Amino acid sequence: MKKVVVGILAHVDAGKTTLSEGILYLTGKIRQQGRVDLGSAHLDTHTLERERGITIFASQAVTQVGDMEMTLLDTPGHIDFSAEMERTLSVLDYAILVISGTDGVQAHTETLWRLLSHYHIPTFLFVTKMDVAHQSHEDIMTKLQQQLDPACMDFHPDSQCVEDIALLDEKLMETYLETEELPTQQVAQLIRMRKLFPCFFGSGLKLQGVEEFLQGLCTYTLPSEYPEDFSAQIFKVSRDPQGKRLTWMKITGGALKVRMPISYVSSSGA
């Protein structure tokens, strides 16, 4: 089974946690979709988060989408907690950048985009709140290409951007001219190399377009390849209800066994 670590990022109040709830609900991880405004979001577990109605601490959930096991990391959107968000970027295989259909690309959205570029993280975009958006689908798509990257492409089933996607890569164009099709593997490779950014539209609250988005994630993500020797990257330290320290890590090679001696190397190599 393919395994990927996916982080979900957004400007505060863009609808990020609501989309996370929708993903967990549709994949059978939770029985009822929680709401941020009601303090019932399953990924906002800390008292401060529920009181303020925002994500403060990065949280995680493991769910299955088709033949893919996805570890979903929900990160803070508020700029005051950017350090908590940025710590998770180093362990991501892919990112979901959530954009509000009512507000569009905001200043912090552009900051997140630059960070994703800096860490070379392949990115999918989901434009939510389309049920209440005043801008048209086409207008928002144009602004995404202007404000973020021309390689942002509409992946809606009725989209007419097949030729635009083919133009992004010479080999893909050759294949398209010969077969009039875009092979899934080649498209997935473009996404992995950050030469293509798939865009989906819908509503996280009303679950519109979320299933299609999940299918896109399952289809166009590629598993990472890791060495046989054990290695891991720490991205979070927390405490359980009894006050015991918990260290969260992403396994990047081999397997961790009981009583196995390990050595620590800092990010600076020391």
mmCIF file of C-alpha atoms in Angstrom:
data_model
loop_
_atom_site.group_PDB
_atom_site.id
_atom_site.type_symbol
_atom_site.label_atom_id
_atom_site.label_comp_id
_atom_site.label_asym_id
_atom_site.label_seq_id
_atom_site.Cartn_x
_atom_site.Cartn_y
_atom_site.Cartn_z
ATOM 1 C CA MET A 1 0.000 0.000 0.000
ATOM 2 C CA LYS A 2 1.244 3.451 -0.908
ATOM 3 C CA LYS A 3 1.981 5.621 2.156
ATOM 4 C CA VAL A 4 2.261 9.410 2.039
ATOM 5 C CA VAL A 5 2.506 12.212 4.601
ATOM 6 C CA VAL A 6 0.352 15.167 3.586
ATOM 7 C CA GLY A 7 0.227 18.538 5.334
ATOM 8 C CA ILE A 8 -2.740 20.874 5.036
ATOM 9 C CA LEU A 9 -1.987 24.604 5.145
ATOM 10 C CA ALA A 10 -3.939 27.828 4.720
ATOM 11 C CA HIS A 11 -4.433 31.436 5.725
ATOM 12 C CA VAL A 12 -6.384 31.650 8.996
ATOM 13 C CA ASP A 13 -10.172 31.176 8.549
ATOM 14 C CA ALA A 14 -9.766 29.903 4.988
ATOM 15 C CA GLY A 15 -11.531 26.627 5.856
ATOM 16 C CA LYS A 16 -8.526 24.357 6.394
ATOM 17 C CA THR A 17 -9.687 22.458 9.468
ATOM 18 C CA THR A 18 -13.208 22.161 8.035
ATOM 19 C CA LEU A 19 -11.746 20.479 4.954
ATOM 20 C CA SER A 20 -9.683 18.194 7.210
ATOM 21 C CA GLU A 21 -12.867 17.183 9.019
ATOM 22 C CA GLY A 22 -14.538 16.479 5.671
ATOM 23 C CA ILE A 23 -11.632 14.298 4.565
ATOM 24 C CA LEU A 24 -11.703 12.279 7.790
ATOM 25 C CA TYR A 25 -15.477 11.905 7.580
ATOM 26 C CA LEU A 26 -15.543 10.747 3.956
ATOM 27 C CA THR A 27 -12.735 8.242 4.560
ATOM 28 C CA GLY A 28 -14.584 6.748 7.542
ATOM 29 C CA LYS A 29 -12.140 7.939 10.183
ATOM 30 C CA ILE A 30 -14.827 9.857 12.118
ATOM 31 C CA ARG A 31 -18.592 9.285 12.312
ATOM 32 C CA GLN A 32 -19.610 12.932 12.432
ATOM 33 C CA GLN A 33 -18.008 15.945 10.794
ATOM 34 C CA GLY A 34 -16.861 18.367 13.507
ATOM 35 C CA ARG A 35 -17.071 22.152 13.229
ATOM 36 C CA VAL A 36 -14.530 24.771 14.247
ATOM 37 C CA ASP A 37 -17.186 27.340 15.212
ATOM 38 C CA LEU A 38 -18.862 24.825 17.527
ATOM 39 C CA GLY A 39 -15.590 23.700 19.124
ATOM 40 C CA SER A 40 -16.152 20.129 17.964
ATOM 41 C CA ALA A 41 -13.337 19.737 15.412
ATOM 42 C CA HIS A 42 -11.602 16.412 15.992
ATOM 43 C CA LEU A 43 -8.139 17.747 15.131
ATOM 44 C CA ASP A 44 -8.417 20.818 17.399
ATOM 45 C CA THR A 45 -8.168 18.974 20.707
ATOM 46 C CA HIS A 46 -6.482 21.539 22.962
ATOM 47 C CA THR A 47 -8.701 23.703 25.189
ATOM 48 C CA LEU A 48 -7.184 26.915 23.775
ATOM 49 C CA GLU A 49 -7.963 25.813 20.232
ATOM 50 C CA ARG A 50 -11.588 25.100 21.037
ATOM 51 C CA GLU A 51 -11.983 28.357 22.945
ATOM 52 C CA ARG A 52 -10.461 30.521 20.192
ATOM 53 C CA GLY A 53 -11.786 28.555 17.233
ATOM 54 C CA ILE A 54 -8.393 28.323 15.519
ATOM 55 C CA THR A 55 -5.669 25.684 15.127
ATOM 56 C CA ILE A 56 -2.668 26.436 17.364
ATOM 57 C CA PHE A 57 -0.822 23.111 17.464
ATOM 58 C CA ALA A 58 -0.064 20.782 14.577
ATOM 59 C CA SER A 59 -2.124 17.602 14.874
ATOM 60 C CA GLN A 60 -2.221 14.378 12.892
ATOM 61 C CA ALA A 61 -4.537 11.601 11.784
ATOM 62 C CA VAL A 62 -3.986 8.485 9.695
ATOM 63 C CA THR A 63 -6.663 7.520 7.194
ATOM 64 C CA GLN A 64 -7.013 5.490 4.018
ATOM 65 C CA VAL A 65 -7.933 6.832 0.598
ATOM 66 C CA GLY A 66 -8.358 4.013 -1.921
ATOM 67 C CA ASP A 67 -5.070 2.099 -1.950
ATOM 68 C CA MET A 68 -3.225 4.942 -0.201
ATOM 69 C CA GLU A 69 -2.531 5.305 3.522
ATOM 70 C CA MET A 70 -2.399 9.035 4.248
ATOM 71 C CA THR A 71 -0.999 10.638 7.369
ATOM 72 C CA LEU A 72 -2.726 14.025 7.446
ATOM 73 C CA LEU A 73 -1.025 16.842 9.372
ATOM 74 C CA ASP A 74 -3.304 19.786 10.152
ATOM 75 C CA THR A 75 -1.177 22.895 10.757
ATOM 76 C CA PRO A 76 -1.944 26.297 12.300
ATOM 77 C CA GLY A 77 -3.121 28.970 9.885
ATOM 78 C CA HIS A 78 -2.704 31.973 12.171
ATOM 79 C CA ILE A 79 0.524 33.860 11.515
ATOM 80 C CA ASP A 80 1.317 33.962 15.264
ATOM 81 C CA PHE A 81 1.803 30.194 15.209
ATOM 82 C CA SER A 82 3.787 29.958 11.971
ATOM 83 C CA ALA A 83 6.751 28.319 13.717
ATOM 84 C CA GLU A 84 4.539 25.348 14.661
ATOM 85 C CA MET A 85 3.419 25.094 11.037
ATOM 86 C CA GLU A 86 6.905 25.392 9.567
ATOM 87 C CA ARG A 87 8.274 22.580 11.751
ATOM 88 C CA THR A 88 6.003 20.122 9.966
ATOM 89 C CA LEU A 89 7.133 21.092 6.453
ATOM 90 C CA SER A 90 10.369 19.114 6.656
ATOM 91 C CA VAL A 91 8.472 15.791 6.956
ATOM 92 C CA LEU A 92 5.871 16.297 4.226
ATOM 93 C CA ASP A 93 5.685 14.271 1.029
ATOM 94 C CA TYR A 94 2.925 16.542 -0.313
ATOM 95 C CA ALA A 95 0.991 19.616 0.793
ATOM 96 C CA ILE A 96 -2.606 20.731 0.408
ATOM 97 C CA LEU A 97 -2.907 24.514 0.205
ATOM 98 C CA VAL A 98 -6.458 25.554 1.043
ATOM 99 C CA ILE A 99 -7.728 28.833 -0.397
ATOM 100 C CA SER A 100 -10.998 30.528 0.479
ATOM 101 C CA GLY A 101 -13.223 31.077 -2.535
ATOM 102 C CA THR A 102 -14.581 34.209 -0.847
ATOM 103 C CA ASP A 103 -11.209 35.804 -0.003
ATOM 104 C CA GLY A 104 -8.858 34.379 -2.631
ATOM 105 C CA VAL A 105 -5.058 34.508 -2.289
ATOM 106 C CA GLN A 106 -4.159 36.545 0.789
ATOM 107 C CA ALA A 107 -0.812 37.833 2.062
ATOM 108 C CA HIS A 108 -0.139 34.827 4.298
ATOM 109 C CA THR A 109 -1.170 32.507 1.462
ATOM 110 C CA GLU A 110 1.704 33.922 -0.590
ATOM 111 C CA THR A 111 4.050 33.421 2.376
ATOM 112 C CA LEU A 112 2.995 29.780 2.600
ATOM 113 C CA TRP A 113 3.539 29.392 -1.137
ATOM 114 C CA ARG A 114 7.106 30.674 -0.804
ATOM 115 C CA LEU A 115 7.768 28.284 2.089
ATOM 116 C CA LEU A 116 6.441 25.334 0.085
ATOM 117 C CA SER A 117 8.772 26.346 -2.733
ATOM 118 C CA HIS A 118 11.711 26.700 -0.327
ATOM 119 C CA TYR A 119 11.151 23.185 1.037
ATOM 120 C CA HIS A 120 10.415 21.819 -2.484
ATOM 121 C CA ILE A 121 7.099 20.310 -1.424
ATOM 122 C CA PRO A 122 4.736 19.153 -4.218
ATOM 123 C CA THR A 123 1.434 20.951 -3.715
ATOM 124 C CA PHE A 124 -2.246 20.378 -4.443
ATOM 125 C CA LEU A 125 -4.679 23.304 -4.131
ATOM 126 C CA PHE A 126 -8.258 23.122 -2.903
ATOM 127 C CA VAL A 127 -10.430 26.225 -3.257
ATOM 128 C CA THR A 128 -13.167 25.891 -0.660
ATOM 129 C CA LYS A 129 -16.298 27.902 0.233
ATOM 130 C CA MET A 130 -17.310 27.854 -3.434
ATOM 131 C CA ASP A 131 -20.933 27.498 -2.267
ATOM 132 C CA VAL A 132 -20.799 31.120 -1.036
ATOM 133 C CA ALA A 133 -18.101 32.576 -3.309
ATOM 134 C CA HIS A 134 -18.917 35.668 -5.343
ATOM 135 C CA GLN A 135 -16.140 35.082 -7.873
ATOM 136 C CA SER A 136 -16.560 32.656 -10.730
ATOM 137 C CA HIS A 137 -14.582 29.432 -11.015
ATOM 138 C CA GLU A 138 -12.720 30.840 -14.044
ATOM 139 C CA ASP A 139 -11.853 34.153 -12.367
ATOM 140 C CA ILE A 140 -10.378 32.403 -9.328
ATOM 141 C CA MET A 141 -8.365 30.080 -11.557
ATOM 142 C CA THR A 142 -6.920 33.058 -13.435
ATOM 143 C CA LYS A 143 -5.898 34.745 -10.170
ATOM 144 C CA LEU A 144 -4.214 31.583 -8.911
ATOM 145 C CA GLN A 145 -2.095 31.478 -12.047
ATOM 146 C CA GLN A 146 -1.272 35.171 -11.761
ATOM 147 C CA GLN A 147 -0.587 35.350 -8.023
ATOM 148 C CA LEU A 148 0.948 31.927 -7.348
ATOM 149 C CA ASP A 149 2.181 30.105 -10.466
ATOM 150 C CA PRO A 150 1.139 29.753 -14.124
ATOM 151 C CA ALA A 151 1.430 25.978 -13.638
ATOM 152 C CA CYS A 152 -1.661 25.954 -11.393
ATOM 153 C CA MET A 153 -4.084 23.889 -13.479
ATOM 154 C CA ASP A 154 -7.779 23.110 -13.087
ATOM 155 C CA PHE A 155 -8.231 19.366 -12.490
ATOM 156 C CA HIS A 156 -12.035 19.431 -12.633
ATOM 157 C CA PRO A 157 -13.284 16.551 -14.838
ATOM 158 C CA ASP A 158 -14.822 19.033 -17.288
ATOM 159 C CA SER A 159 -11.710 21.190 -17.464
ATOM 160 C CA GLN A 160 -10.333 22.019 -20.899
ATOM 161 C CA CYS A 161 -6.717 22.432 -19.744
ATOM 162 C CA VAL A 162 -5.340 19.116 -21.028
ATOM 163 C CA GLU A 163 -3.253 20.820 -23.702
ATOM 164 C CA ASP A 164 -2.013 23.416 -21.197
ATOM 165 C CA ILE A 165 -0.778 20.603 -18.957
ATOM 166 C CA ALA A 166 0.918 18.878 -21.888
ATOM 167 C CA LEU A 167 2.760 22.118 -22.715
ATOM 168 C CA LEU A 168 4.500 22.026 -19.329
ATOM 169 C CA ASP A 169 6.821 19.201 -20.362
ATOM 170 C CA GLU A 170 8.348 18.244 -23.722
ATOM 171 C CA LYS A 171 8.083 14.477 -23.187
ATOM 172 C CA LEU A 172 4.507 14.783 -22.009
ATOM 173 C CA MET A 173 3.669 16.833 -25.082
ATOM 174 C CA GLU A 174 5.189 14.174 -27.346
ATOM 175 C CA THR A 175 3.086 11.513 -25.646
ATOM 176 C CA TYR A 176 -0.038 13.643 -25.938
ATOM 177 C CA LEU A 177 0.513 14.312 -29.648
ATOM 178 C CA GLU A 178 0.913 10.582 -30.271
ATOM 179 C CA THR A 179 -1.921 9.277 -28.103
ATOM 180 C CA GLU A 180 -4.105 12.318 -27.284
ATOM 181 C CA GLU A 181 -3.883 11.207 -23.656
ATOM 182 C CA LEU A 182 -1.910 12.273 -20.581
ATOM 183 C CA PRO A 183 -0.403 9.215 -18.824
ATOM 184 C CA THR A 184 -1.102 9.317 -15.100
ATOM 185 C CA GLN A 185 2.488 8.431 -14.166
ATOM 186 C CA GLN A 186 3.951 11.293 -16.191
ATOM 187 C CA VAL A 187 1.473 13.782 -14.750
ATOM 188 C CA ALA A 188 2.273 12.533 -11.237
ATOM 189 C CA GLN A 189 5.981 13.022 -11.920
ATOM 190 C CA LEU A 190 5.379 16.633 -12.986
ATOM 191 C CA ILE A 191 3.491 17.251 -9.742
ATOM 192 C CA ARG A 192 6.278 15.601 -7.749
ATOM 193 C CA MET A 193 8.838 17.884 -9.420
ATOM 194 C CA ARG A 194 6.688 20.981 -8.691
ATOM 195 C CA LYS A 195 6.189 21.661 -12.394
ATOM 196 C CA LEU A 196 2.413 21.248 -12.048
ATOM 197 C CA PHE A 197 -0.006 22.236 -9.283
ATOM 198 C CA PRO A 198 -3.444 20.555 -9.498
ATOM 199 C CA CYS A 199 -6.378 22.753 -8.445
ATOM 200 C CA PHE A 200 -9.725 21.481 -7.169
ATOM 201 C CA PHE A 201 -12.852 23.417 -6.191
ATOM 202 C CA GLY A 202 -15.689 22.762 -3.755
ATOM 203 C CA SER A 203 -16.887 23.228 -0.185
ATOM 204 C CA GLY A 204 -15.307 21.494 2.792
ATOM 205 C CA LEU A 205 -18.335 22.212 4.977
ATOM 206 C CA LYS A 206 -20.861 20.812 2.498
ATOM 207 C CA LEU A 207 -18.468 18.116 1.224
ATOM 208 C CA GLN A 208 -18.796 19.392 -2.333
ATOM 209 C CA GLY A 209 -15.886 18.356 -4.540
ATOM 210 C CA VAL A 210 -14.043 16.685 -1.644
ATOM 211 C CA GLU A 211 -14.433 13.123 -2.933
ATOM 212 C CA GLU A 212 -13.096 14.176 -6.344
ATOM 213 C CA PHE A 213 -10.204 15.885 -4.585
ATOM 214 C CA LEU A 214 -9.386 12.743 -2.589
ATOM 215 C CA GLN A 215 -9.457 10.699 -5.780
ATOM 216 C CA GLY A 216 -7.006 13.166 -7.304
ATOM 217 C CA LEU A 217 -4.677 12.790 -4.311
ATOM 218 C CA CYS A 218 -4.833 9.016 -4.563
ATOM 219 C CA THR A 219 -4.210 9.037 -8.318
ATOM 220 C CA TYR A 220 -1.466 11.638 -8.626
ATOM 221 C CA THR A 221 0.741 11.076 -5.563
ATOM 222 C CA LEU A 222 3.837 8.898 -5.645
ATOM 223 C CA PRO A 223 5.349 7.005 -2.685
ATOM 224 C CA SER A 224 8.749 8.062 -1.401
ATOM 225 C CA GLU A 225 11.701 5.690 -1.542
ATOM 226 C CA TYR A 226 13.652 5.158 1.678
ATOM 227 C CA PRO A 227 16.856 3.252 2.613
ATOM 228 C CA GLU A 228 16.805 -0.053 4.525
ATOM 229 C CA ASP A 229 18.704 1.322 7.539
ATOM 230 C CA PHE A 230 16.595 2.994 10.207
ATOM 231 C CA SER A 231 16.333 6.772 10.102
ATOM 232 C CA ALA A 232 13.689 9.230 11.251
ATOM 233 C CA GLN A 233 12.989 12.933 11.469
ATOM 234 C CA ILE A 234 11.474 14.523 14.581
ATOM 235 C CA PHE A 235 8.890 17.208 13.913
ATOM 236 C CA LYS A 236 6.988 17.610 17.163
ATOM 237 C CA VAL A 237 7.350 17.153 20.920
ATOM 238 C CA SER A 238 4.254 17.062 23.142
ATOM 239 C CA ARG A 239 2.972 15.601 26.397
ATOM 240 C CA ASP A 240 0.184 13.109 27.037
ATOM 241 C CA PRO A 241 -2.609 13.676 29.626
ATOM 242 C CA GLN A 242 -0.341 12.199 32.324
ATOM 243 C CA GLY A 243 2.430 14.671 31.489
ATOM 244 C CA LYS A 244 4.737 12.147 29.838
ATOM 245 C CA ARG A 245 6.833 13.465 26.998
ATOM 246 C CA LEU A 246 5.930 12.276 23.481
ATOM 247 C CA THR A 247 8.279 12.604 20.533
ATOM 248 C CA TRP A 248 6.665 12.584 17.098
ATOM 249 C CA MET A 249 8.767 11.478 14.166
ATOM 250 C CA LYS A 250 8.506 10.445 10.545
ATOM 251 C CA ILE A 251 10.256 7.159 9.782
ATOM 252 C CA THR A 252 12.432 7.746 6.719
ATOM 253 C CA GLY A 253 14.084 4.349 6.527
ATOM 254 C CA GLY A 254 13.989 0.855 8.001
ATOM 255 C CA ALA A 255 12.014 0.145 11.176
ATOM 256 C CA LEU A 256 12.290 1.142 14.840
ATOM 257 C CA LYS A 257 12.396 -1.861 17.194
ATOM 258 C CA VAL A 258 12.158 -2.113 20.978
ATOM 259 C CA ARG A 259 15.481 -1.457 22.757
ATOM 260 C CA MET A 260 17.214 -0.692 19.470
ATOM 261 C CA PRO A 261 20.048 1.825 20.067
ATOM 262 C CA ILE A 262 19.776 4.969 17.966
ATOM 263 C CA SER A 263 21.917 8.071 17.560
ATOM 264 C CA TYR A 264 20.766 11.656 17.177
ATOM 265 C CA VAL A 265 22.032 14.103 14.573
ATOM 266 C CA SER A 266 20.814 17.699 14.642
ATOM 267 C CA SER A 267 19.619 19.478 11.518
ATOM 268 C CA SER A 268 22.967 21.286 11.444
ATOM 269 C CA GLY A 269 24.782 17.947 11.279
ATOM 270 C CA ALA A 270 26.252 18.205 14.768
#
